């Protein structure tokens, strides 16, 4: 009996997008987190590390964000995965620092995560109510899988 996980095309794509989105967000947030704090993504887990104070870096908190479920359409998965990552990092950093994060000068109120798909990319960042704040490098959405149907026609698997 095999213990390998089997994924069909759409499920594999959901997992691939989620893993790629988390890695992209962790890389982009690296320049925003306070000195001595680091974000890391491995698979569908995202964590923050800290060497604030004394000692070598240690894991402060880790969350498994999983893969957006079937209630989220294929079109919305990239933005949902990015938003989950932004939200998790913000929550973990604020818990660790015991203060609001991220901070940006000239904003009206606190910053919150925002992610919106625009074609083949997801624009994202931490913004205030007016939409101003910290915009990060957009996440390039991997191409959606295709499946072969009767007659050898290739049809994109969208909206699933």
PDB file of C-alpha atoms in Angstrom, residues 47-157:
ATOM      1  CA  UNK A  47       7.236  30.925  10.389  1.00  0.00           C
ATOM      2  CA  UNK A  48       9.032  33.817  11.953  1.00  0.00           C
ATOM      3  CA  UNK A  49      12.442  33.547  13.493  1.00  0.00           C
ATOM      4  CA  UNK A  50      14.061  35.978  15.875  1.00  0.00           C
ATOM      5  CA  UNK A  51      17.469  36.689  17.257  1.00  0.00           C
ATOM      6  CA  UNK A  52      16.309  39.823  19.064  1.00  0.00           C
ATOM      7  CA  UNK A  53      18.071  40.044  22.372  1.00  0.00           C
ATOM      8  CA  UNK A  54      20.778  37.462  22.824  1.00  0.00           C
ATOM      9  CA  UNK A  55      21.488  34.214  21.107  1.00  0.00           C
ATOM     10  CA  UNK A  56      21.133  32.673  17.712  1.00  0.00           C
ATOM     11  CA  UNK A  57      17.922  32.815  15.657  1.00  0.00           C
ATOM     12  CA  UNK A  58      15.098  30.644  16.948  1.00  0.00           C
ATOM     13  CA  UNK A  59      11.601  29.895  15.701  1.00  0.00           C
ATOM     14  CA  UNK A  60       9.181  32.196  17.464  1.00  0.00           C
ATOM     15  CA  UNK A  61       5.992  30.964  15.863  1.00  0.00           C
ATOM     16  CA  UNK A  62       4.926  28.722  12.987  1.00  0.00           C
ATOM     17  CA  UNK A  63       1.616  28.268  11.206  1.00  0.00           C
ATOM     18  CA  UNK A  64       0.506  25.760   8.626  1.00  0.00           C
ATOM     19  CA  UNK A  65      -1.685  27.717   6.232  1.00  0.00           C
ATOM     20  CA  UNK A  66      -2.640  24.705   4.150  1.00  0.00           C
ATOM     21  CA  UNK A  67      -4.232  25.039   0.741  1.00  0.00           C
ATOM     22  CA  UNK A  68      -7.364  27.115   0.111  1.00  0.00           C
ATOM     23  CA  UNK A  69     -10.309  24.719   0.014  1.00  0.00           C
ATOM     24  CA  UNK A  70     -12.802  23.962  -2.706  1.00  0.00           C
ATOM     25  CA  UNK A  71     -14.977  26.912  -1.670  1.00  0.00           C
ATOM     26  CA  UNK A  72     -12.283  29.177  -3.173  1.00  0.00           C
ATOM     27  CA  UNK A  73     -12.374  29.159  -6.982  1.00  0.00           C
ATOM     28  CA  UNK A  74      -9.220  28.563  -8.993  1.00  0.00           C
ATOM     29  CA  UNK A  75      -9.257  32.212 -10.061  1.00  0.00           C
ATOM     30  CA  UNK A  76      -9.233  33.350  -6.419  1.00  0.00           C
ATOM     31  CA  UNK A  77      -6.692  30.866  -5.030  1.00  0.00           C
ATOM     32  CA  UNK A  78      -3.545  32.960  -5.701  1.00  0.00           C
ATOM     33  CA  UNK A  79      -4.914  36.065  -3.969  1.00  0.00           C
ATOM     34  CA  UNK A  80      -6.304  33.974  -1.087  1.00  0.00           C
ATOM     35  CA  UNK A  81      -2.942  32.231  -0.552  1.00  0.00           C
ATOM     36  CA  UNK A  82      -1.067  35.556  -0.604  1.00  0.00           C
ATOM     37  CA  UNK A  83      -3.580  37.151   1.772  1.00  0.00           C
ATOM     38  CA  UNK A  84      -3.310  34.220   4.205  1.00  0.00           C
ATOM     39  CA  UNK A  85       0.486  34.552   4.218  1.00  0.00           C
ATOM     40  CA  UNK A  86       0.425  38.328   4.771  1.00  0.00           C
ATOM     41  CA  UNK A  87      -2.099  37.995   7.568  1.00  0.00           C
ATOM     42  CA  UNK A  88      -0.183  35.191   9.299  1.00  0.00           C
ATOM     43  CA  UNK A  89       3.134  37.061   9.166  1.00  0.00           C
ATOM     44  CA  UNK A  90       1.544  40.233  10.495  1.00  0.00           C
ATOM     45  CA  UNK A  91      -0.130  38.379  13.345  1.00  0.00           C
ATOM     46  CA  UNK A  92       3.026  36.464  14.303  1.00  0.00           C
ATOM     47  CA  UNK A  93       5.256  39.564  14.213  1.00  0.00           C
ATOM     48  CA  UNK A  94       2.785  41.592  16.282  1.00  0.00           C
ATOM     49  CA  UNK A  95       2.489  38.759  18.825  1.00  0.00           C
ATOM     50  CA  UNK A  96       6.285  38.571  19.060  1.00  0.00           C
ATOM     51  CA  UNK A  97       6.857  42.329  19.331  1.00  0.00           C
ATOM     52  CA  UNK A  98       3.742  43.111  21.389  1.00  0.00           C
ATOM     53  CA  UNK A  99       3.073  46.114  19.172  1.00  0.00           C
ATOM     54  CA  UNK A 100       1.422  47.061  15.904  1.00  0.00           C
ATOM     55  CA  UNK A 101       3.266  46.090  12.733  1.00  0.00           C
ATOM     56  CA  UNK A 102       3.952  47.151  10.046  1.00  0.00           C
ATOM     57  CA  UNK A 103       4.109  50.859  10.645  1.00  0.00           C
ATOM     58  CA  UNK A 104       4.224  53.414   7.846  1.00  0.00           C
ATOM     59  CA  UNK A 105       4.496  57.163   8.162  1.00  0.00           C
ATOM     60  CA  UNK A 106       1.602  59.262   6.934  1.00  0.00           C
ATOM     61  CA  UNK A 107      -1.030  56.534   7.111  1.00  0.00           C
ATOM     62  CA  UNK A 108      -4.420  57.078   8.651  1.00  0.00           C
ATOM     63  CA  UNK A 109      -4.915  54.201  11.045  1.00  0.00           C
ATOM     64  CA  UNK A 110      -3.318  50.798  11.123  1.00  0.00           C
ATOM     65  CA  UNK A 111      -2.162  48.813   8.128  1.00  0.00           C
ATOM     66  CA  UNK A 112      -3.847  45.590   7.087  1.00  0.00           C
ATOM     67  CA  UNK A 113      -3.008  42.954   4.485  1.00  0.00           C
ATOM     68  CA  UNK A 114      -4.464  43.328   1.013  1.00  0.00           C
ATOM     69  CA  UNK A 115      -4.155  41.074  -2.048  1.00  0.00           C
ATOM     70  CA  UNK A 116      -5.958  41.340  -5.360  1.00  0.00           C
ATOM     71  CA  UNK A 117      -5.518  39.301  -8.508  1.00  0.00           C
ATOM     72  CA  UNK A 118      -4.994  41.277 -11.675  1.00  0.00           C
ATOM     73  CA  UNK A 119      -4.674  38.912 -14.639  1.00  0.00           C
ATOM     74  CA  UNK A 120      -1.558  36.802 -14.278  1.00  0.00           C
ATOM     75  CA  UNK A 121      -0.338  38.407 -11.061  1.00  0.00           C
ATOM     76  CA  UNK A 122      -1.464  39.290  -7.549  1.00  0.00           C
ATOM     77  CA  UNK A 123      -0.841  42.825  -6.310  1.00  0.00           C
ATOM     78  CA  UNK A 124      -0.389  42.869  -2.542  1.00  0.00           C
ATOM     79  CA  UNK A 125       0.884  44.760   0.451  1.00  0.00           C
ATOM     80  CA  UNK A 126      -0.084  46.279   3.775  1.00  0.00           C
ATOM     81  CA  UNK A 127      -2.395  49.260   3.346  1.00  0.00           C
ATOM     82  CA  UNK A 128      -4.586  51.599   5.360  1.00  0.00           C
ATOM     83  CA  UNK A 129      -8.270  52.384   4.780  1.00  0.00           C
ATOM     84  CA  UNK A 130      -7.453  54.723   1.898  1.00  0.00           C
ATOM     85  CA  UNK A 131      -5.375  52.057   0.111  1.00  0.00           C
ATOM     86  CA  UNK A 132      -2.066  53.823   0.818  1.00  0.00           C
ATOM     87  CA  UNK A 133       0.770  51.975   2.468  1.00  0.00           C
ATOM     88  CA  UNK A 134       3.380  49.411   1.557  1.00  0.00           C
ATOM     89  CA  UNK A 135       2.990  47.751  -1.852  1.00  0.00           C
ATOM     90  CA  UNK A 136       5.250  44.778  -2.545  1.00  0.00           C
ATOM     91  CA  UNK A 137       6.435  43.126  -5.763  1.00  0.00           C
ATOM     92  CA  UNK A 138       3.420  41.357  -7.328  1.00  0.00           C
ATOM     93  CA  UNK A 139       3.210  37.579  -7.177  1.00  0.00           C
ATOM     94  CA  UNK A 140       3.334  36.011 -10.669  1.00  0.00           C
ATOM     95  CA  UNK A 141       0.515  33.449 -10.826  1.00  0.00           C
ATOM     96  CA  UNK A 142       1.652  30.068 -12.211  1.00  0.00           C
ATOM     97  CA  UNK A 143      -0.327  28.966 -15.276  1.00  0.00           C
ATOM     98  CA  UNK A 144      -3.468  26.992 -14.499  1.00  0.00           C
ATOM     99  CA  UNK A 145      -3.421  23.285 -15.362  1.00  0.00           C
ATOM    100  CA  UNK A 146      -5.009  21.975 -18.485  1.00  0.00           C
ATOM    101  CA  UNK A 147      -6.836  18.698 -18.882  1.00  0.00           C
ATOM    102  CA  UNK A 148      -7.525  16.545 -21.875  1.00  0.00           C
ATOM    103  CA  UNK A 149     -11.177  15.874 -22.607  1.00  0.00           C
ATOM    104  CA  UNK A 150     -12.915  13.682 -25.162  1.00  0.00           C
ATOM    105  CA  UNK A 151     -11.689  14.397 -28.686  1.00  0.00           C
ATOM    106  CA  UNK A 152      -8.220  15.454 -27.417  1.00  0.00           C
ATOM    107  CA  UNK A 153      -9.302  19.058 -26.904  1.00  0.00           C
ATOM    108  CA  UNK A 154      -7.365  20.830 -24.169  1.00  0.00           C
ATOM    109  CA  UNK A 155      -9.528  22.886 -21.850  1.00  0.00           C
ATOM    110  CA  UNK A 156      -8.216  25.066 -18.996  1.00  0.00           C
ATOM    111  CA  UNK A 157      -9.470  24.034 -15.569  1.00  0.00           C
TER     112      UNK A 157
END
